[in-house]
Amino acid sequence: MDFTREEEAILRGEEGEGKRKAMELVTALGKIYGAEDLIDITSAHLSGASYKTIGDGGLKYLEDMVAGGAMVSVPSTLNPVGMDRGRWAEMHISPEFAEKQLRIIELYGSMGIKTTCSCTPYTGANVPTLGDHVAWAESSALSFVNSYIGARTNREGGPGALAAAILGKTANYGLHLDENRRPTVVIDADIDGSVFSYSLLGQAVGMAIGGGVPYFKGIDPCVEEAKTLSAAMAASGSVALWHAEGVTPEAGNHDISGLEVIHIGKDELEAAYSKLNTVDDVQLIALGCPHLTEKEMHDIATFLKGKRKVRDDVEIWFCTSAEVRERCPDDVRIMEEFGPVLADTCMVVAPIEGTFERTGTNSAKAGNYLPTLCSQKAMCRDFVKLMEVVM
Ligand code: F3S
């Protein structure tokens, strides 16, 4: 790889141990993936924030980074953590878990990272623009900013994104390069246009193609639909970039003639639904994967207003960011009659296993991860149908 003088000095440790370690990691990734040089980034978004997912090993890694003087050099945000900082007892979290989780947040904060702890930072705390090179972890968020905004990031892991944030640079390969942003398959989508149909569409596409860069015809997603589509394809497959004809900023840049066309319609959506639904009753209904936007909070509150939850044996959690919760006090008041509006956490990165065995969601991403990462049997339905379980 070609390095500038400044980068060579960092590699020699002249700017401290934290930066040297970060440079080593970024260059190791660059060599694996054939990067010729490093590229400046404008922001980072980091995963690996829950004590449940990183454990004591991750906590020790962060302690070492902070001790080595690591500081981020570009605006950086953090993914959801394992609990609501103020309401962890309502989530059946132990004091031991809470203590370690709070320490993890503190460590990230001391490196200059905004501890907003949301998987939808692109709605407020961290908003890239078209053509920005960024280093984002969190598969749903990075797919959203690659696709709907037209920023450029690879599918970073937590340590890689942290290293890039410290350097303000990442290795220049993969989705940073024009040639890798070309569509690889055309998806002829036939869906009813509800948010849930976008979740099932993403599930079906991930099941059909695994990876690659799908080019959609026949959809016109708003922000909420694009976020659920991104999340679903990143979980059922490994899609990190998609285009939608007439919608996403780079869709018009590409010639799609000659590409394979896959039709996704009623049969494929039914197959996706069957894969995600393995149980008929639940103990927890968790909404907000990815985190609820202000619009979704308002839609949920509007639906719930004047209704009553009749089942005490089923908990409902609404997951969003602290910023969104703060901005929607009237909606929160209505929603809290049904269950807590939890900030900066979610049903997947919280340690729900041990408390619950069967969980309902309206998100295909959560529908994939609840069984594999949380030992849950999952129900994945449209929001209104989920609410029928408790009303
Ligand atoms: Fe966000 Fe958790 Fe889903 S991090 S995308 S709500 S699994």
Coordinates of C-alpha atoms and ligand atoms in Angstrom, one line a residue:
M1 CA 0.0 0.0 0.0
D2 CA 1.1 3.6 -0.6
F3 CA 1.4 5.7 2.5
T4 CA 1.8 9.5 3.0
R5 CA 4.6 10.7 5.2
E6 CA 2.0 11.4 7.9
E7 CA 0.7 7.9 7.7
E8 CA 4.2 6.4 7.9
A9 CA 4.9 8.5 11.0
I10 CA 1.7 7.1 12.6
L11 CA 2.8 3.6 11.8
R12 CA 6.1 4.3 13.5
G13 CA 4.2 5.3 16.7
E14 CA 5.1 8.9 16.5
E15 CA 1.6 10.0 17.2
G16 CA 0.9 7.6 20.1
E17 CA 0.1 4.0 20.7
G18 CA -3.6 4.4 20.1
K19 CA -3.2 5.7 16.6
R20 CA -0.4 3.2 15.8
K21 CA -2.7 0.3 16.8
A22 CA -5.5 1.8 14.7
M23 CA -3.2 2.2 11.7
E24 CA -2.1 -1.4 12.0
L25 CA -5.7 -2.6 11.9
V26 CA -6.8 -0.4 9.0
T27 CA -3.7 -1.3 6.9
A28 CA -4.1 -5.0 7.7
L29 CA -7.7 -4.9 6.4
G30 CA -6.5 -2.9 3.4
K31 CA -3.9 -5.5 2.5
I32 CA -6.5 -8.3 2.8
Y33 CA -8.9 -6.6 0.5
G34 CA -6.3 -5.2 -2.0
A35 CA -6.5 -1.5 -1.1
E36 CA -3.8 0.6 -2.7
D37 CA -4.0 3.5 -0.3
L38 CA -6.0 5.0 2.5
I39 CA -8.9 7.5 2.1
D40 CA -10.1 10.3 4.3
I41 CA -13.5 9.8 6.0
T42 CA -16.0 12.3 7.2
S43 CA -17.7 10.3 9.9
A44 CA -17.8 6.9 11.6
H45 CA -20.5 4.9 13.3
L46 CA -19.4 2.2 15.7
S47 CA -20.9 -1.1 16.7
G48 CA -19.8 -3.4 19.5
A49 CA -21.4 -1.3 22.2
S50 CA -23.4 -3.8 24.2
Y51 CA -21.8 -5.7 27.1
K52 CA -23.8 -8.7 25.9
T53 CA -22.1 -8.8 22.6
I54 CA -18.5 -7.7 23.5
G55 CA -18.2 -9.2 27.0
D56 CA -15.2 -8.8 29.3
G57 CA -12.8 -9.2 26.3
G58 CA -14.3 -6.2 24.5
L59 CA -14.3 -4.2 27.7
K60 CA -10.6 -4.9 28.2
Y61 CA -9.9 -3.9 24.6
L62 CA -11.6 -0.6 25.1
E63 CA -9.8 0.0 28.4
D64 CA -6.5 -0.6 26.6
M65 CA -7.4 1.8 23.8
V66 CA -8.3 4.6 26.2
A67 CA -5.1 3.9 28.2
G68 CA -3.2 4.2 25.0
G69 CA -4.6 7.7 24.4
A70 CA -7.0 6.8 21.6
M71 CA -9.3 9.7 20.5
V72 CA -11.5 9.8 17.4
S73 CA -10.6 12.4 14.8
V74 CA -14.0 12.6 12.9
P75 CA -17.6 12.9 14.2
S76 CA -18.5 9.4 15.4
T77 CA -21.6 7.8 16.9
L78 CA -22.3 4.6 18.7
N79 CA -24.8 1.8 18.1
P80 CA -27.4 0.7 20.7
V81 CA -26.2 -0.7 24.0
G82 CA -27.6 -3.5 26.1
M83 CA -29.9 -1.4 28.2
D84 CA -31.7 1.9 28.7
R85 CA -29.3 3.8 30.9
G86 CA -32.0 5.0 33.2
R87 CA -34.5 2.2 33.0
W88 CA -32.5 -1.0 33.0
A89 CA -34.3 -2.5 35.9
E90 CA -37.5 -2.5 33.9
M91 CA -35.7 -4.6 31.3
H92 CA -34.8 -7.3 34.0
I93 CA -31.1 -6.3 33.7
S94 CA -28.8 -7.3 36.6
P95 CA -26.8 -4.6 38.5
E96 CA -23.6 -6.4 37.4
F97 CA -24.5 -6.1 33.7
A98 CA -25.5 -2.5 34.2
E99 CA -22.3 -1.5 35.8
K100 CA -20.2 -3.0 33.0
Q101 CA -22.5 -1.5 30.3
L102 CA -22.1 2.0 31.8
R103 CA -18.4 1.6 31.9
I104 CA -18.4 0.7 28.2
I105 CA -20.4 3.8 27.4
E106 CA -18.0 5.9 29.5
L107 CA -15.0 4.5 27.6
Y108 CA -16.4 5.2 24.2
G109 CA -17.3 8.7 25.4
S110 CA -13.8 9.4 26.7
M111 CA -12.5 8.7 23.1
G112 CA -14.7 11.5 21.9
I113 CA -17.5 9.3 20.5
K114 CA -21.1 10.7 20.8
T115 CA -22.8 8.2 23.0
T116 CA -26.2 8.7 21.4
C117 CA -26.4 4.9 21.0
S118 CA -28.8 4.5 18.1
C119 CA -28.8 2.4 14.9
T120 CA -30.5 5.2 13.0
P121 CA -28.0 8.0 13.5
Y122 CA -28.7 9.1 9.9
T123 CA -32.0 10.6 11.1
G124 CA -30.2 13.2 13.4
A125 CA -26.9 12.6 15.2
N126 CA -24.7 11.6 12.2
V127 CA -25.9 12.4 8.7
P128 CA -23.5 11.8 5.8
T129 CA -24.1 13.4 2.4
L130 CA -23.9 12.1 -1.2
G131 CA -20.4 11.0 -2.1
D132 CA -19.0 11.2 1.5
H133 CA -16.5 8.4 2.3
V134 CA -17.4 7.1 5.8
A135 CA -16.6 4.1 8.0
W136 CA -19.8 2.7 9.4
A137 CA -20.5 -0.5 11.2
E138 CA -24.1 -1.6 11.9
S139 CA -25.3 -3.5 8.9
S140 CA -28.7 -1.8 8.6
A141 CA -27.3 1.8 9.0
L142 CA -24.4 1.4 6.6
S143 CA -26.7 -0.1 3.9
F144 CA -29.1 2.9 4.4
V145 CA -26.3 5.5 4.0
N146 CA -24.7 3.7 1.1
S147 CA -28.0 3.3 -0.7
Y148 CA -30.5 5.9 0.2
I149 CA -28.0 8.7 0.8
G150 CA -25.2 7.7 -1.6
A151 CA -22.4 7.9 1.0
R152 CA -19.7 5.3 0.7
T153 CA -18.8 2.7 3.3
N154 CA -17.8 -0.9 3.5
R155 CA -19.5 -3.3 5.9
E156 CA -17.1 -2.4 8.8
G157 CA -16.8 -4.4 12.0
G158 CA -16.7 -2.7 15.4
P159 CA -12.9 -2.6 15.8
G160 CA -12.3 -1.6 12.1
A161 CA -14.8 1.3 12.4
L162 CA -13.2 2.4 15.7
A163 CA -9.7 2.3 14.2
A164 CA -10.9 4.3 11.2
A165 CA -12.6 6.9 13.5
I166 CA -9.3 7.3 15.4
L167 CA -7.3 7.8 12.2
G168 CA -10.0 9.7 10.2
K169 CA -9.1 7.4 7.4
T170 CA -10.0 4.0 6.1
A171 CA -8.6 1.6 3.5
N172 CA -9.7 2.5 0.0
Y173 CA -11.4 -0.7 -1.4
G174 CA -14.8 -2.3 -1.9
L175 CA -17.8 0.1 -1.9
H176 CA -15.5 3.2 -1.8
L177 CA -14.8 2.5 -5.4
D178 CA -17.1 3.2 -8.3
E179 CA -16.7 -0.2 -10.0
N180 CA -18.0 -2.1 -6.9
R181 CA -21.2 0.0 -6.6
R182 CA -22.6 -1.3 -9.9
P183 CA -25.8 -3.4 -9.6
T184 CA -25.4 -7.1 -9.9
V185 CA -29.0 -8.2 -10.2
V186 CA -32.4 -6.6 -11.0
I187 CA -35.2 -7.2 -8.6
D188 CA -38.7 -6.8 -10.0
A189 CA -40.7 -6.2 -6.8
D190 CA -44.4 -6.6 -6.4
I191 CA -45.4 -5.6 -2.9
D192 CA -48.4 -3.8 -1.3
G193 CA -46.2 -0.9 -0.2
S194 CA -46.8 -1.2 3.6
V195 CA -43.7 -0.9 5.8
F196 CA -44.0 -4.6 6.7
S197 CA -44.0 -5.5 3.1
Y198 CA -40.6 -3.8 2.8
S199 CA -39.4 -6.0 5.6
L200 CA -40.6 -9.1 3.9
L201 CA -39.2 -7.9 0.6
G202 CA -35.8 -7.5 2.2
Q203 CA -36.0 -10.9 3.7
A204 CA -37.0 -12.5 0.4
V205 CA -34.2 -10.7 -1.5
G206 CA -31.6 -11.7 1.0
M207 CA -32.8 -15.3 0.8
A208 CA -32.7 -15.2 -3.0
I209 CA -29.4 -13.5 -3.7
G210 CA -27.3 -13.6 -0.4
G211 CA -25.0 -10.8 -1.3
G212 CA -24.4 -8.4 -4.3
V213 CA -25.9 -5.1 -5.2
P214 CA -29.7 -5.4 -6.1
Y215 CA -31.3 -2.8 -8.3
F216 CA -35.0 -2.5 -7.5
K217 CA -37.8 -1.8 -9.9
G218 CA -41.3 -1.2 -8.7
I219 CA -40.7 0.3 -5.2
D220 CA -40.7 3.9 -3.9
P221 CA -39.5 3.6 -0.3
C222 CA -39.7 6.5 2.2
V223 CA -37.1 6.7 5.0
E224 CA -38.9 4.3 7.2
E225 CA -39.3 1.8 4.4
A226 CA -35.8 2.1 3.3
K227 CA -34.4 1.5 6.8
T228 CA -36.5 -1.7 7.2
L229 CA -35.5 -2.9 3.7
S230 CA -31.8 -2.2 4.4
A231 CA -32.0 -4.0 7.7
A232 CA -33.8 -7.0 6.4
M233 CA -31.4 -7.6 3.4
A234 CA -28.4 -7.1 5.7
A235 CA -29.7 -9.8 8.1
S236 CA -31.1 -12.4 5.7
G237 CA -28.2 -11.8 3.3
S238 CA -25.1 -9.6 3.4
V239 CA -26.4 -6.8 1.2
A240 CA -24.6 -3.5 2.0
L241 CA -25.7 -1.4 -1.0
W242 CA -28.9 -1.4 -3.1
H243 CA -30.4 0.9 -5.7
A244 CA -34.0 1.7 -6.4
E245 CA -35.0 3.1 -9.8
G246 CA -35.9 6.7 -9.7
V247 CA -35.4 6.9 -5.9
T248 CA -31.8 6.4 -4.8
P249 CA -29.2 8.9 -5.9
E250 CA -26.9 6.5 -7.8
A251 CA -29.6 4.4 -9.5
G252 CA -29.4 6.4 -12.7
N253 CA -25.6 6.0 -13.0
H254 CA -25.7 2.4 -14.1
D255 CA -26.5 0.4 -17.2
I256 CA -28.6 -2.6 -16.0
S257 CA -29.2 -4.2 -19.4
G258 CA -28.0 -7.8 -19.4
L259 CA -28.4 -8.3 -15.7
E260 CA -30.4 -11.3 -14.3
V261 CA -34.0 -10.3 -13.3
I262 CA -35.5 -11.9 -10.2
H263 CA -39.2 -11.5 -9.5
I264 CA -40.2 -11.1 -5.9
G265 CA -44.0 -11.3 -5.4
K266 CA -46.7 -13.0 -3.3
D267 CA -45.0 -16.5 -3.3
E268 CA -41.6 -15.2 -2.3
L269 CA -43.1 -13.0 0.4
E270 CA -45.0 -15.9 1.9
A271 CA -41.9 -18.0 2.0
A272 CA -40.1 -15.1 3.8
Y273 CA -43.0 -14.9 6.3
S274 CA -42.9 -18.6 7.0
K275 CA -39.2 -18.5 7.6
L276 CA -39.5 -15.7 10.2
N277 CA -42.6 -17.1 12.1
T278 CA -42.0 -20.1 14.3
V279 CA -44.4 -19.5 17.1
D280 CA -48.0 -18.4 17.6
D281 CA -47.8 -16.7 21.0
V282 CA -45.2 -14.5 22.7
Q283 CA -44.1 -13.1 26.1
L284 CA -42.5 -10.0 24.7
I285 CA -43.4 -7.8 21.7
A286 CA -40.5 -5.5 20.8
L287 CA -40.8 -2.8 18.2
G288 CA -38.2 -0.5 16.8
C289 CA -35.7 -2.5 14.8
P290 CA -34.1 -0.4 13.4
H291 CA -34.9 2.3 16.0
L292 CA -38.3 4.0 15.7
T293 CA -38.3 7.4 13.9
E294 CA -40.5 10.3 15.1
K295 CA -43.0 9.4 12.3
E296 CA -43.2 5.8 13.5
M297 CA -43.6 6.9 17.1
H298 CA -46.5 9.1 16.1
D299 CA -48.1 6.4 13.9
I300 CA -47.9 3.9 16.8
A301 CA -49.3 6.4 19.3
T302 CA -52.1 7.3 17.0
F303 CA -53.1 3.7 16.6
L304 CA -52.9 3.0 20.3
K305 CA -54.8 6.0 21.5
G306 CA -58.0 5.0 23.3
K307 CA -57.1 1.3 23.1
R308 CA -56.3 -1.0 26.1
K309 CA -53.8 -3.8 26.6
V310 CA -55.7 -6.7 28.1
R311 CA -52.9 -9.2 28.5
D312 CA -50.6 -8.7 31.5
D313 CA -48.5 -11.7 30.7
V314 CA -47.0 -10.0 27.5
E315 CA -44.6 -7.1 27.8
I316 CA -44.3 -4.5 25.1
W317 CA -41.0 -2.6 24.5
F318 CA -40.7 0.3 22.1
C319 CA -37.1 0.9 21.1
T320 CA -35.8 4.3 19.9
S321 CA -33.0 6.8 20.5
A322 CA -33.0 9.2 23.5
E323 CA -33.2 12.1 21.0
V324 CA -36.4 10.8 19.4
R325 CA -37.9 9.9 22.8
E326 CA -37.2 13.4 24.0
R327 CA -38.8 15.0 20.9
C328 CA -42.1 13.0 21.1
P329 CA -43.5 13.5 24.7
D330 CA -47.2 13.3 23.7
D331 CA -46.6 10.0 21.8
V332 CA -44.5 8.6 24.6
R333 CA -47.3 9.3 27.1
I334 CA -49.7 7.2 25.1
M335 CA -47.2 4.4 24.3
E336 CA -46.1 4.1 28.0
E337 CA -49.6 2.9 28.8
F338 CA -48.7 -0.3 26.9
G339 CA -45.0 -0.6 27.8
P340 CA -41.8 1.3 28.3
V341 CA -40.3 3.5 25.5
L342 CA -36.7 2.4 25.9
A343 CA -33.8 4.6 24.7
D344 CA -30.5 3.6 23.1
T345 CA -31.1 -0.2 23.3
C346 CA -32.9 -2.9 21.5
M347 CA -34.4 -6.4 21.8
V348 CA -31.4 -8.0 20.1
V349 CA -28.4 -6.4 21.9
A350 CA -30.2 -6.5 25.3
P351 CA -29.8 -9.8 27.3
I352 CA -33.4 -10.8 26.9
E353 CA -32.6 -14.5 26.9
G354 CA -33.1 -15.8 30.5
T355 CA -36.2 -13.6 30.9
F356 CA -38.1 -14.4 27.7
E357 CA -38.3 -17.4 25.3
R358 CA -40.8 -16.1 22.7
T359 CA -40.6 -12.7 21.2
G360 CA -42.7 -10.9 18.6
T361 CA -41.4 -8.2 16.2
N362 CA -42.4 -6.5 13.0
S363 CA -38.8 -6.4 11.7
A364 CA -37.3 -9.1 9.5
K365 CA -33.9 -8.2 10.9
A366 CA -35.0 -8.9 14.5
G367 CA -36.9 -11.9 13.2
N368 CA -33.5 -13.3 12.0
Y369 CA -31.5 -12.4 15.0
L370 CA -33.9 -13.2 17.9
P371 CA -33.5 -17.0 17.3
T372 CA -29.7 -16.9 16.6
L373 CA -28.5 -14.2 19.0
C374 CA -31.1 -14.3 21.7
S375 CA -32.3 -17.9 21.8
Q376 CA -35.9 -16.9 21.1
K377 CA -38.7 -18.4 19.1
A378 CA -39.9 -15.5 17.0
M379 CA -43.1 -14.1 15.7
C380 CA -42.7 -11.6 12.9
R381 CA -45.9 -9.8 11.9
D382 CA -47.3 -6.5 10.8
F383 CA -47.6 -4.0 13.7
V384 CA -51.4 -4.2 13.8
K385 CA -51.4 -8.0 13.8
L386 CA -48.8 -8.0 16.6
M387 CA -51.1 -5.7 18.7
E388 CA -54.0 -8.1 18.2
V389 CA -52.0 -10.5 20.4
V390 CA -52.4 -8.2 23.5
M391 CA -55.7 -6.5 22.8
Ligands
F3S1 FE1 -30.9 -1.7 15.6 FE2 -30.9 -3.6 17.3 FE3 -32.3 -3.9 15.0 S1 -29.2 -2.4 16.7 S2 -31.1 -2.6 13.6 S3 -32.7 -2.4 16.7 S4 -31.0 -5.4 16.0

